[in-house]
Short mmCIF file of C-alpha atoms in Angstrom, two decimals:
data_model
loop_
_atom_site.label_atom_id
_atom_site.label_comp_id
_atom_site.label_asym_id
_atom_site.label_seq_id
_atom_site.Cartn_x
_atom_site.Cartn_y
_atom_site.Cartn_z
CA MET A 1 56.67 13.65 7.92
CA TRP A 2 58.59 12.12 10.73
CA ASP A 3 60.96 14.33 12.65
CA MET A 4 63.82 11.85 13.18
CA THR A 5 65.69 13.81 15.78
CA GLY A 6 62.70 15.27 17.66
CA GLU A 7 60.37 13.84 20.30
CA GLY A 8 58.13 12.13 17.74
CA GLY A 9 60.80 9.66 16.63
CA LEU A 10 61.90 8.85 20.12
CA THR A 11 58.32 8.36 21.30
CA GLU A 12 57.80 5.68 18.65
CA LEU A 13 61.04 3.99 19.65
CA ARG A 14 60.14 4.11 23.34
CA ARG A 15 56.72 2.63 22.67
CA GLY A 16 58.40 -0.37 21.07
CA VAL A 17 60.96 -1.06 23.77
CA LEU A 18 59.01 -0.16 26.90
CA GLY A 19 57.25 -3.55 27.04
CA PRO A 20 60.48 -5.60 27.05
CA CYS A 21 61.94 -3.18 29.62
CA VAL A 22 58.99 -3.77 31.95
CA LEU A 23 59.40 -7.52 31.47
CA ALA A 24 63.13 -7.23 32.23
CA LEU A 25 62.41 -5.41 35.52
CA LEU A 26 59.74 -7.93 36.52
CA GLU A 27 62.15 -10.75 35.69
CA LEU A 28 64.23 -9.71 38.72
CA ARG A 29 61.25 -9.58 41.12
CA PRO A 30 57.55 -8.69 41.24
CA ARG A 31 56.84 -4.98 41.62
CA PHE A 32 53.83 -2.80 42.35
CA GLY A 33 52.80 0.06 40.03
CA LEU A 34 54.62 3.06 41.47
CA GLU A 35 57.73 0.97 42.10
CA LEU A 36 57.83 -0.08 38.46
CA VAL A 37 57.23 3.49 37.28
CA ARG A 38 60.10 4.78 39.45
CA ASP A 39 62.55 2.12 38.27
CA LEU A 40 61.66 2.87 34.64
CA ALA A 41 61.89 6.62 35.22
CA ALA A 42 65.34 6.07 36.71
CA ALA A 43 66.52 4.90 33.30
CA ASP A 44 66.83 8.26 31.60
CA GLY A 45 64.54 8.95 28.65
CA LEU A 46 62.54 5.70 28.76
CA LEU A 47 59.28 7.20 30.06
CA THR A 48 57.52 10.23 28.58
CA SER A 49 54.73 10.04 31.16
CA ASP A 50 54.25 7.84 34.22
CA GLY A 51 50.63 7.00 33.36
CA THR A 52 51.40 5.13 30.12
CA VAL A 53 52.91 2.27 32.13
CA TYR A 54 49.46 1.15 33.30
CA PRO A 55 47.78 0.63 29.91
CA LEU A 56 51.01 -1.13 28.86
CA LEU A 57 50.83 -3.45 31.91
CA ASN A 58 47.22 -4.29 31.07
CA ARG A 59 48.21 -5.02 27.48
CA LEU A 60 51.02 -7.35 28.64
CA ARG A 61 48.59 -9.01 31.05
CA ASP A 62 46.04 -9.54 28.22
CA ALA A 63 48.84 -11.09 26.13
CA GLY A 64 49.62 -13.51 29.00
CA LEU A 65 53.14 -12.15 29.57
CA VAL A 66 52.41 -10.63 32.98
CA THR A 67 50.09 -11.51 35.90
CA SER A 68 48.98 -9.43 38.85
CA GLU A 69 47.85 -10.23 42.38
CA TRP A 70 46.90 -8.29 45.49
CA ARG A 71 49.36 -8.39 48.35
CA ASP A 72 49.40 -6.91 51.86
CA ASP A 73 52.65 -5.01 52.52
CA GLU A 74 53.68 -4.99 56.21
CA GLY A 75 50.49 -3.43 57.55
CA VAL A 76 50.24 -0.95 54.68
CA ARG A 77 47.09 -1.21 52.51
CA ALA A 78 46.87 -3.90 49.82
CA ARG A 79 48.75 -3.29 46.56
CA ARG A 80 48.57 -4.89 43.16
CA TYR A 81 51.85 -6.63 42.38
CA TYR A 82 52.84 -7.48 38.82
CA SER A 83 55.02 -10.49 38.03
CA ILE A 84 56.33 -12.06 34.84
CA THR A 85 54.91 -15.32 33.47
CA GLU A 86 56.75 -18.15 31.76
CA ALA A 87 55.50 -16.84 28.39
CA GLY A 88 56.81 -13.43 29.41
CA ARG A 89 60.28 -14.87 30.08
CA GLN A 90 60.34 -16.59 26.68
CA SER A 91 59.20 -13.41 24.97
CA LEU A 92 61.91 -11.42 26.79
CA THR A 93 64.63 -13.92 25.82
CA ALA A 94 63.53 -13.73 22.19
CA PHE A 95 63.49 -9.92 22.29
CA ARG A 96 66.98 -9.78 23.80
CA ALA A 97 68.37 -11.76 20.87
CA ASP A 98 66.40 -9.67 18.36
CA TRP A 99 67.44 -6.44 20.01
CA ALA A 100 71.14 -7.39 20.03
CA ARG A 101 71.01 -8.10 16.30
CA PHE A 102 68.83 -5.09 15.58
CA SER A 103 70.91 -2.55 17.53
CA ALA A 104 74.07 -3.92 15.97
CA THR A 105 72.57 -3.58 12.50
CA VAL A 106 71.20 -0.10 13.14
CA GLY A 107 74.48 1.00 14.74
CA GLY A 108 76.46 -0.38 11.81
CA VAL A 109 74.26 1.32 9.21
CA LEU A 110 74.21 4.63 11.10
CA ASN A 111 78.02 4.75 11.47
CA HIS A 112 78.62 3.69 7.89
CA ALA A 113 76.21 6.37 6.65
CA THR A 114 78.02 9.01 8.69
CA VAL A 115 81.41 8.05 7.20
CA HIS A 116 79.93 8.04 3.70
CA SER A 117 78.36 11.47 3.90
CA GLY A 118 81.64 12.77 5.35
CA THR A 119 83.69 11.60 2.36
CA GLY A 120 80.91 12.81 0.03
CA GLY A 121 81.28 16.31 1.48
CA HIS A 122 84.97 16.40 0.58
CA GLN A 123 84.47 15.71 -3.10
CA MET B 1 46.83 8.21 56.19
CA SER B 2 47.33 9.07 52.58
CA GLY B 3 43.59 9.55 52.13
CA SER B 4 43.96 13.30 52.45
CA ALA B 5 46.29 13.53 49.45
CA GLY B 6 43.88 11.42 47.32
CA ASP B 7 41.16 13.95 48.17
CA HIS B 8 43.21 16.88 46.92
CA TRP B 9 41.14 19.02 44.58
CA LEU B 10 43.69 18.70 41.79
CA VAL B 11 43.51 14.90 42.07
CA ARG B 12 39.70 14.99 42.04
CA ASP B 13 39.74 17.17 38.94
CA TYR B 14 42.26 14.89 37.26
CA LEU B 15 40.21 11.75 37.98
CA CYS B 16 37.03 13.45 36.75
CA GLU B 17 38.75 14.34 33.51
CA LEU B 18 40.05 10.78 33.22
CA ASP B 19 36.55 9.35 33.68
CA ALA B 20 35.25 11.62 30.95
CA ALA B 21 38.10 10.69 28.60
CA MET B 22 37.53 6.97 29.14
CA ARG B 23 33.81 7.13 28.25
CA GLY B 24 34.46 5.30 24.97
CA LEU B 25 36.22 2.38 26.69
CA PRO B 26 34.57 -0.80 27.98
CA ALA B 27 33.51 -0.35 31.61
CA ALA B 28 35.83 -3.05 33.01
CA GLN B 29 38.87 -1.55 31.30
CA ALA B 30 38.04 1.98 32.45
CA HIS B 31 37.50 0.77 35.99
CA GLU B 32 40.83 -1.06 36.06
CA LEU B 33 42.84 1.91 34.77
CA ARG B 34 41.14 4.28 37.22
CA GLU B 35 42.01 1.94 40.09
CA GLN B 36 45.65 1.73 38.91
CA ILE B 37 45.97 5.51 38.66
CA THR B 38 44.30 6.01 42.06
CA ALA B 39 46.72 3.51 43.66
CA HIS B 40 49.65 5.18 41.88
CA LEU B 41 48.67 8.57 43.30
CA ALA B 42 48.06 7.13 46.78
CA ASP B 43 51.58 5.70 46.74
CA ALA B 44 53.21 8.70 45.14
CA LEU B 45 51.68 11.51 47.20
CA PRO B 46 52.70 12.08 50.80
CA PRO B 47 49.71 12.81 53.10
CA ASP B 48 50.66 16.45 53.47
CA ALA B 49 51.49 17.12 49.83
CA GLY B 50 51.16 20.73 48.76
CA ASP B 51 49.52 22.01 45.58
CA HIS B 52 52.86 22.29 43.88
CA GLN B 53 53.88 18.72 44.65
CA VAL B 54 50.48 17.30 43.58
CA ALA B 55 50.61 19.25 40.31
CA ALA B 56 54.09 17.89 39.56
CA ILE B 57 53.07 14.26 40.17
CA LEU B 58 49.94 14.69 38.01
CA SER B 59 51.93 16.32 35.27
CA ARG B 60 54.33 13.36 35.26
CA LEU B 61 51.36 11.01 34.86
CA GLY B 62 50.44 12.57 31.52
CA SER B 63 47.12 14.07 30.45
CA PRO B 64 43.91 12.02 31.06
CA ALA B 65 43.17 12.20 27.31
CA ASP B 66 46.56 10.65 26.44
CA LEU B 67 46.10 7.92 29.05
CA ALA B 68 42.64 7.05 27.76
CA ALA B 69 43.88 7.06 24.16
CA GLU B 70 46.76 4.76 25.13
CA ALA B 71 44.35 2.40 26.89
CA GLY B 72 42.01 2.43 23.87
CA ALA B 73 44.87 1.74 21.45
CA ALA B 74 46.14 -0.99 23.75
CA SER B 75 42.92 -2.94 23.82
CA GLY B 76 41.70 -2.13 20.32
CA SER B 77 38.18 -2.42 21.70
CA SER B 78 37.32 1.25 21.73
CA GLY B 79 33.73 1.97 20.82
CA VAL B 80 34.79 4.84 18.61
CA ARG B 81 37.81 3.53 16.80
CA PHE B 82 37.70 1.04 14.00
CA THR B 83 40.36 -1.14 12.58
CA PRO B 84 40.30 -0.98 8.75
CA SER B 85 39.19 -4.62 8.46
CA ARG B 86 36.18 -3.87 10.63
CA TRP B 87 35.23 -0.93 8.44
CA ARG B 88 35.55 -3.20 5.44
CA LEU B 89 33.27 -5.78 7.07
CA VAL B 90 30.65 -3.14 7.84
CA ALA B 91 30.89 -1.76 4.30
CA VAL B 92 30.52 -5.24 2.78
CA LEU B 93 27.53 -5.97 5.02
CA ALA B 94 25.95 -2.65 4.07
CA VAL B 95 26.36 -3.42 0.37
CA ILE B 96 24.89 -6.91 0.84
CA ALA B 97 21.99 -5.44 2.83
CA VAL B 98 21.22 -2.93 0.09
CA ILE B 99 21.40 -5.63 -2.61
CA ALA B 100 19.21 -7.96 -0.53
CA ALA B 101 16.69 -5.17 0.01
CA VAL B 102 16.57 -4.26 -3.68
CA LEU B 103 16.37 -7.87 -4.93
CA GLY B 104 13.83 -8.68 -2.24
CA ALA B 105 11.71 -5.68 -3.21
CA LEU B 106 11.86 -6.64 -6.90
CA GLN B 107 10.90 -10.24 -6.17
CA ILE B 108 8.15 -9.10 -3.79
CA SER B 109 6.71 -6.77 -6.40
CA ARG B 110 6.86 -9.60 -8.96
CA ASP B 111 5.14 -11.90 -6.46
CA VAL B 112 2.52 -9.26 -5.71
CA GLY B 113 1.93 -8.98 -9.48
CA ASN B 114 1.54 -12.76 -9.74
CA ASP B 115 -0.73 -12.84 -6.75
CA VAL B 116 -2.93 -10.12 -8.21
CA THR B 117 -2.93 -11.73 -11.68
CA PHE B 118 -3.79 -15.18 -10.38
CA GLY B 119 -6.29 -13.57 -8.03
CA ARG B 120 -8.06 -12.23 -11.13
CA ASP B 121 -7.88 -15.65 -12.82
CA GLN B 122 -9.37 -17.22 -9.73
CA HIS B 123 -12.18 -14.68 -9.62
CA LEU B 124 -12.94 -15.24 -13.34
CA ALA B 125 -12.97 -19.02 -12.83
CA GLN B 126 -15.59 -18.61 -10.10
CA LEU B 127 -17.57 -16.15 -12.21
CA ASN B 128 -17.46 -18.53 -15.18
CA ALA B 129 -18.68 -21.42 -13.01
CA ALA B 130 -21.67 -19.24 -12.11
CA VAL B 131 -22.25 -18.33 -15.79
CA VAL B 132 -22.18 -22.05 -16.79
CA LYS B 133 -24.81 -22.78 -14.12
CA LEU B 134 -26.85 -19.88 -15.49
CA SER B 135 -26.60 -21.21 -19.08
CA GLN B 136 -27.84 -24.61 -17.98
CA ALA B 137 -30.76 -23.07 -16.08
CA LEU B 138 -31.60 -20.89 -19.10
CA GLU B 139 -31.56 -23.90 -21.44
CA ASP B 140 -34.06 -25.73 -19.25
CA GLU B 141 -36.22 -22.63 -18.92
CA ARG B 142 -36.12 -22.04 -22.69
CA ASP B 143 -37.02 -25.62 -23.62
CA LEU B 144 -39.89 -25.79 -21.15
CA SER B 145 -41.08 -22.35 -22.32
CA ALA B 146 -41.08 -23.60 -25.93
CA GLY B 147 -43.21 -26.58 -24.95
CA TYR B 148 -45.50 -24.32 -22.97
CA ALA B 149 -45.86 -21.86 -25.88
CA ALA B 150 -46.62 -24.72 -28.33
CA ASP B 151 -50.00 -25.31 -26.69
CA ARG B 152 -50.80 -22.72 -23.99
CA ALA B 153 -54.33 -24.06 -23.53
CA ALA B 154 -53.31 -27.63 -22.74
CA SER B 155 -49.98 -27.17 -21.02
CA ALA B 156 -51.15 -26.89 -17.42
CA SER B 157 -48.80 -29.74 -16.52
CA LEU B 158 -45.81 -27.55 -17.56
CA VAL B 159 -46.72 -24.60 -15.32
CA GLY B 160 -45.10 -26.14 -12.23
CA PRO B 161 -41.83 -27.24 -13.90
CA LEU B 162 -41.59 -23.90 -15.75
CA ARG B 163 -41.99 -21.89 -12.54
CA GLN B 164 -39.31 -24.05 -10.93
CA ALA B 165 -36.98 -23.54 -13.92
CA ARG B 166 -37.48 -19.76 -13.74
CA ASP B 167 -36.68 -19.78 -10.01
CA THR B 168 -33.48 -21.74 -10.66
CA THR B 169 -32.51 -19.26 -13.38
CA SER B 170 -33.20 -16.27 -11.11
CA VAL B 171 -30.95 -17.70 -8.40
CA ALA B 172 -28.22 -18.29 -11.01
CA VAL B 173 -28.63 -14.69 -12.27
CA ARG B 174 -28.13 -13.30 -8.77
CA THR B 175 -24.99 -15.41 -8.28
CA VAL B 176 -23.55 -14.17 -11.59
CA LEU B 177 -24.31 -10.53 -10.71
CA THR B 178 -22.64 -10.96 -7.31
CA GLU B 179 -19.53 -12.58 -8.83
CA ALA B 180 -19.42 -9.94 -11.57
CA ALA B 181 -18.88 -7.13 -9.07
CA GLY B 182 -15.36 -5.72 -9.38
CA VAL B 183 -14.65 -7.26 -12.79
CA THR B 184 -13.71 -4.01 -14.55
CA SER B 185 -10.86 -3.04 -16.83
CA GLY B 186 -9.80 -0.56 -14.14
CA ALA B 187 -9.16 -3.57 -11.87
CA GLY B 188 -6.85 -5.05 -14.53
CA TYR B 189 -9.25 -7.44 -16.26
CA GLN B 190 -9.00 -7.93 -20.04
CA PRO B 191 -11.16 -5.35 -21.86
CA ALA B 192 -12.71 -8.12 -24.02
CA THR B 193 -13.74 -10.07 -20.92
CA VAL B 194 -15.28 -6.96 -19.37
CA THR B 195 -17.18 -6.21 -22.62
CA ASP B 196 -18.53 -9.78 -22.80
CA LEU B 197 -19.58 -9.63 -19.17
CA ASN B 198 -21.37 -6.30 -19.58
CA ALA B 199 -23.21 -7.63 -22.66
CA LEU B 200 -24.36 -10.62 -20.61
CA ILE B 201 -25.57 -8.38 -17.77
CA VAL B 202 -27.53 -6.20 -20.23
CA SER B 203 -29.12 -9.28 -21.85
CA LEU B 204 -30.16 -10.59 -18.42
CA ASN B 205 -32.26 -7.44 -18.01
CA GLU B 206 -34.37 -8.64 -20.94
CA LEU B 207 -35.27 -11.86 -19.18
CA ARG B 208 -38.30 -10.30 -17.46
CA SER B 209 -39.96 -9.15 -20.72
CA ILE B 210 -39.14 -12.44 -22.46
CA ARG B 211 -40.89 -14.33 -19.66
CA GLN B 212 -43.92 -12.03 -19.88
CA ASN B 213 -44.20 -12.74 -23.59
CA VAL B 214 -43.99 -16.49 -22.99
CA THR B 215 -46.71 -16.46 -20.36
CA SER B 216 -49.15 -13.80 -21.52
CA SER B 217 -48.76 -13.33 -25.30
CA LEU B 218 -49.05 -15.46 -28.37
CA PHE B 219 -45.28 -15.75 -28.90
CA PRO B 220 -44.95 -18.92 -31.02
CA ALA B 221 -42.61 -21.64 -29.72
CA SER B 222 -40.03 -21.11 -32.47
CA GLN B 223 -39.78 -17.43 -31.51
CA VAL B 224 -39.40 -18.34 -27.83
CA ILE B 225 -36.46 -20.54 -28.73
CA ARG B 226 -34.88 -17.87 -30.94
CA VAL B 227 -35.27 -15.10 -28.37
CA TYR B 228 -33.86 -17.10 -25.43
CA THR B 229 -31.03 -18.40 -27.59
CA GLY B 230 -30.14 -15.19 -29.41
CA ASP B 231 -30.76 -12.61 -26.71
CA VAL B 232 -29.55 -14.32 -23.54
CA LEU B 233 -27.85 -17.68 -24.00
CA ALA B 234 -25.58 -16.43 -26.79
CA ALA B 235 -24.19 -13.73 -24.48
CA ALA B 236 -23.53 -16.27 -21.71
CA ASN B 237 -21.81 -18.69 -24.09
CA THR B 238 -19.73 -15.89 -25.66
CA PHE B 239 -18.47 -14.91 -22.21
CA SER B 240 -17.61 -18.51 -21.30
CA ALA B 241 -15.90 -19.14 -24.64
CA ALA B 242 -13.60 -16.10 -24.41
CA VAL B 243 -12.97 -15.90 -20.67
CA GLY B 244 -9.98 -18.23 -20.91
CA ALA B 245 -8.14 -16.01 -23.39
CA GLY B 246 -6.73 -13.80 -20.63
CA ALA B 247 -5.78 -16.67 -18.32
CA ASN B 248 -2.10 -16.78 -17.39
CA ASP B 249 -1.70 -20.53 -17.36
CA ALA B 250 -1.72 -23.03 -20.26
CA ASP B 251 -3.66 -25.67 -18.29
CA LEU B 252 -6.27 -23.11 -17.40
CA GLN B 253 -6.56 -21.84 -20.98
CA GLY B 254 -6.82 -25.38 -22.37
CA ASN B 255 -9.55 -26.39 -19.92
CA VAL B 256 -11.55 -23.24 -20.64
CA ALA B 257 -11.36 -23.89 -24.42
CA THR B 258 -12.54 -27.49 -23.92
CA LEU B 259 -15.36 -26.28 -21.70
CA ALA B 260 -16.46 -23.71 -24.30
CA ALA B 261 -16.75 -26.45 -26.98
CA LEU B 262 -18.67 -28.65 -24.58
CA LEU B 263 -21.07 -25.82 -23.69
CA GLY B 264 -21.72 -25.44 -27.44
CA VAL B 265 -22.55 -29.16 -27.71
CA GLU B 266 -24.87 -28.89 -24.71
CA ASN B 267 -26.64 -25.82 -26.06
CA GLU B 268 -27.25 -27.36 -29.49
CA MET B 269 -28.58 -30.54 -27.90
CA SER B 270 -30.86 -28.38 -25.82
CA VAL B 271 -32.12 -26.47 -28.88
CA GLN B 272 -33.02 -29.82 -30.48
CA ARG B 273 -34.80 -30.78 -27.26
CA ALA B 274 -36.80 -27.53 -27.43
CA VAL B 275 -37.75 -27.76 -31.14
CA LEU B 276 -38.94 -31.35 -31.04
CA PHE B 277 -40.52 -30.92 -27.60
CA ALA B 278 -42.54 -27.93 -28.91
CA ALA B 279 -43.53 -29.81 -32.07
CA LEU B 280 -44.69 -32.84 -30.12
CA SER B 281 -46.48 -30.60 -27.61
CA SER B 282 -48.33 -28.65 -30.30
CA PRO B 283 -51.98 -29.58 -31.00
CA ALA B 284 -51.09 -30.82 -34.55
CA GLN B 285 -48.05 -32.72 -33.19
CA ARG B 286 -45.89 -31.69 -36.14
CA PHE B 287 -43.12 -29.21 -37.00
CA GLY B 288 -44.10 -25.60 -37.65
CA PRO B 289 -42.57 -23.61 -40.51
CA GLY B 290 -38.77 -23.49 -40.21
CA ASP B 291 -38.71 -25.90 -37.22
CA LEU B 292 -37.15 -28.79 -39.11
CA ASN B 293 -34.55 -26.45 -40.50
CA MET B 294 -33.71 -25.21 -36.98
CA LEU B 295 -33.46 -28.81 -35.75
CA ASN B 296 -31.08 -29.81 -38.54
CA GLN B 297 -28.96 -26.72 -38.05
CA ALA B 298 -28.67 -27.40 -34.33
CA TYR B 299 -27.61 -30.97 -35.05
CA GLU B 300 -24.94 -29.80 -37.50
CA SER B 301 -23.63 -27.22 -35.03
CA GLN B 302 -23.56 -29.91 -32.34
CA THR B 303 -21.44 -32.12 -34.61
CA ALA B 304 -19.03 -29.23 -35.27
CA ASP B 305 -18.78 -28.38 -31.55
CA LEU B 306 -18.17 -32.03 -30.73
CA ALA B 307 -15.27 -32.04 -33.23
CA ASP B 308 -13.90 -28.93 -31.47
CA PHE B 309 -14.21 -30.68 -28.13
CA ASP B 310 -12.39 -33.77 -29.43
CA ALA B 311 -9.61 -31.60 -30.87
CA SER B 312 -9.16 -29.53 -27.72
CA THR B 313 -8.77 -32.33 -25.22
CA ASN B 314 -6.97 -35.63 -24.60
CA GLN B 315 -7.91 -39.25 -25.05
CA ALA B 316 -8.88 -39.72 -21.40
CA GLU B 317 -11.32 -36.79 -21.49
CA ARG B 318 -12.80 -38.01 -24.81
CA GLU B 319 -13.32 -41.48 -23.33
CA TYR B 320 -14.84 -39.96 -20.22
CA PHE B 321 -17.25 -38.04 -22.46
CA SER B 322 -18.37 -41.07 -24.52
CA ASN B 323 -18.74 -43.18 -21.36
CA THR B 324 -20.74 -40.51 -19.56
CA VAL B 325 -22.98 -39.43 -22.45
CA SER B 326 -24.36 -42.93 -23.03
CA GLY B 327 -27.08 -45.27 -21.88
CA SER B 328 -30.63 -46.21 -22.83
CA GLY B 329 -31.92 -42.61 -22.58
CA VAL B 330 -29.21 -41.35 -24.91
CA ASP B 331 -29.85 -44.14 -27.43
CA ALA B 332 -33.62 -43.66 -27.27
CA ALA B 333 -33.33 -39.90 -27.78
CA SER B 334 -31.12 -40.45 -30.81
CA ALA B 335 -33.59 -42.95 -32.32
CA GLN B 336 -36.58 -40.69 -31.63
CA GLU B 337 -34.91 -37.71 -33.24
CA THR B 338 -33.94 -39.68 -36.35
CA LEU B 339 -37.49 -40.94 -36.68
CA ALA B 340 -38.96 -37.45 -36.22
CA VAL B 341 -36.65 -35.95 -38.85
CA GLU B 342 -37.54 -38.72 -41.32
CA MET B 343 -41.26 -38.26 -40.69
CA GLY B 344 -41.09 -34.47 -40.84
CA THR B 345 -39.17 -34.64 -44.11
CA ALA B 346 -41.24 -37.35 -45.79
CA SER B 347 -44.72 -36.33 -44.63
CA PRO B 348 -44.67 -32.79 -43.28
CA GLY B 349 -48.49 -32.66 -43.12
CA LEU B 350 -48.91 -35.69 -40.85
CA PRO B 351 -48.51 -35.86 -37.07
CA LEU B 352 -45.00 -37.09 -36.10
CA THR B 353 -46.59 -39.76 -33.94
CA VAL B 354 -48.60 -41.38 -36.70
CA HIS B 355 -46.24 -44.37 -37.06
CA ALA B 356 -44.68 -44.31 -33.61
CA SER B 357 -46.94 -44.20 -30.60
CA ASP B 358 -43.99 -44.00 -28.15
CA LEU B 359 -42.70 -40.75 -29.71
CA THR B 360 -44.33 -38.43 -27.16
CA ALA B 361 -43.36 -34.99 -25.90
CA LYS B 362 -42.82 -36.40 -22.41
CA THR B 363 -40.56 -39.35 -23.38
CA TRP B 364 -38.52 -37.24 -25.82
CA TYR B 365 -38.00 -34.54 -23.21
CA ALA B 366 -36.91 -37.14 -20.65
CA ASN B 367 -34.56 -38.96 -23.05
CA GLN B 368 -32.89 -35.84 -24.43
CA THR B 369 -32.61 -34.45 -20.89
CA ALA B 370 -30.70 -37.60 -19.95
CA THR B 371 -28.35 -36.96 -22.88
CA ILE B 372 -27.88 -33.32 -21.88
CA GLY B 373 -27.40 -34.45 -18.27
CA GLY B 374 -24.41 -36.55 -19.35
CA VAL B 375 -22.84 -33.59 -21.16
CA ARG B 376 -23.43 -31.38 -18.11
CA GLN B 377 -21.71 -33.92 -15.90
CA VAL B 378 -18.59 -33.71 -18.07
CA ALA B 379 -18.85 -29.89 -18.18
CA ASP B 380 -19.22 -29.66 -14.39
CA GLY B 381 -16.05 -31.76 -14.03
CA LEU B 382 -14.19 -29.28 -16.26
CA VAL B 383 -15.59 -26.31 -14.31
CA ALA B 384 -14.32 -27.93 -11.09
CA ASN B 385 -10.88 -28.52 -12.67
CA ILE B 386 -10.70 -24.89 -13.78
CA THR B 387 -11.71 -23.54 -10.37
CA ASP B 388 -9.26 -25.87 -8.62
CA ARG B 389 -6.41 -24.97 -10.95
CA ALA B 390 -7.04 -21.25 -10.55
CA GLY B 391 -7.25 -21.69 -6.77
CA THR B 392 -3.97 -23.63 -6.71
CA LEU B 393 -2.20 -21.01 -8.84
CA ARG B 394 -3.49 -18.27 -6.58
CA SER B 395 -2.49 -19.99 -3.35
CA HIS B 396 1.00 -20.74 -4.76
CA ALA B 397 1.36 -17.10 -5.74
CA THR B 398 0.23 -16.00 -2.27
CA ARG B 399 2.58 -18.49 -0.62
CA ASP B 400 5.50 -17.29 -2.78
CA LEU B 401 4.74 -13.71 -1.84
CA LEU B 402 4.64 -14.56 1.86
CA LEU B 403 7.83 -16.63 1.66
CA THR B 404 9.79 -13.97 -0.25
CA SER B 405 8.69 -11.30 2.21
CA ILE B 406 9.70 -13.36 5.23
CA VAL B 407 13.06 -14.40 3.77
CA THR B 408 13.91 -10.83 2.76
CA LEU B 409 12.95 -9.52 6.19
CA LEU B 410 14.98 -12.20 8.00
CA LEU B 411 17.99 -11.54 5.77
CA LEU B 412 17.85 -7.82 6.47
CA VAL B 413 17.42 -8.34 10.22
CA LEU B 414 20.36 -10.76 10.21
CA LEU B 415 22.58 -8.35 8.24
CA ILE B 416 21.65 -5.38 10.39
CA SER B 417 22.30 -7.24 13.63
CA THR B 418 25.62 -8.53 12.27
CA ALA B 419 26.62 -5.02 11.21
CA LYS B 420 25.54 -3.70 14.59
CA SER B 421 27.64 -6.24 16.48
CA ALA B 422 30.59 -5.36 14.24
CA VAL B 423 30.22 -1.67 15.06
CA VAL B 424 29.82 -1.97 18.84
#
């Protein structure tokens, strides 16, 4: 089955939240690939491997939440920059509300369960 | 600048592995991911990166297999993976294809059966048309032979017509033998039909010796009539009467039964033509022993066959018959025959012509031939109907077979191409 405390459980969780996190970063400003990977990596535990960001970006692009364009950076070679679309912003706003409710619910249930099992142990 | 780091052997190995792992992905998707990873490495690796540093960066990227799997899962368009609904679609299509193939094969085999069956009916209809022609030629040959045998010394005028009648019969015999080829029970024909046909073919072999007896022996006329009728014509009429029994169509069967009755009428009329023609052609110009009896019997059989004809057909066909078998020749023949029977009964020792100078062999033959000609016209119409009907049935069966085959093939091609596009 599912090892709740091990890497397996966290990987599934990460997979679900990584998309909104990318959107949240792009909401501030457009970023190129490595830049995005580094900012995500800076948030501890969000990325298992740097490479997964790229298939995710392509998926978001296919869903119309992200666009990309080539840009010349101060004499450096051209880079592909990713930016958020209007649909991406709406999706992010919706996720923020969902996440707030969801994390509150999960937190509430988890804490309550802890208390319960504690009292159960005493009896 | 950073080109040297991108050429690092570890990077080359990594990209090679990535290419291999992405083989199942659409080309555009694989190309895009490779470009993103290459750019990532170009940005991440300093130009003078050492083995250690390169290995660390690559390790952070994740294994090429994981990346490719992630990309495949992301797009859902992997050539190898299937979503359950797609599997279901393929399975449903496969089941439909199998059902279509089985039903198609069953229908095709049924159609092939029909085509073969109606092919046999068509062949028999053509064979029967040839046998009817042969019967008519034999009747003429028999009647002329009877007249010839009645007075061999004085019948020089009949030599020409008789030779012509024999030639016509010989042509008809060859046509029948040609059409008879392949009509065997092994080829699926009714055993009774095959037996009748073989009996006819055997009897045709006797024709040569019968003709020799007519020309060069003292065969009396009555015997000529009996031999032609009993040995050859009976076999032909038996075949024609029973050939419809195996037909696989009610119309066809009905028409063949009507034709058989009509052929009986024609044959009996022809026997009467022969008996009276021979009597009038004989030196004494009167009936020989048993001739009157044969004439009366033929007339009675004709009446019975005519009743069969009336019973087997509809009003339109009956009217067509009475309109066609009519006219001055028909009336004259009827009057002549009545007169001859009365004379032969009342005064068997006197010439039939004693009270009627216009009762001659020539006029009787012409008048009764006109009557028989009318019957033959009706019979030929029936033969044409039978051949047409059999031809129509056959061509419908062939068309059905062709249509079923094409539809089944198209359906299978369509299903297979749909299944194929669902898989790829």
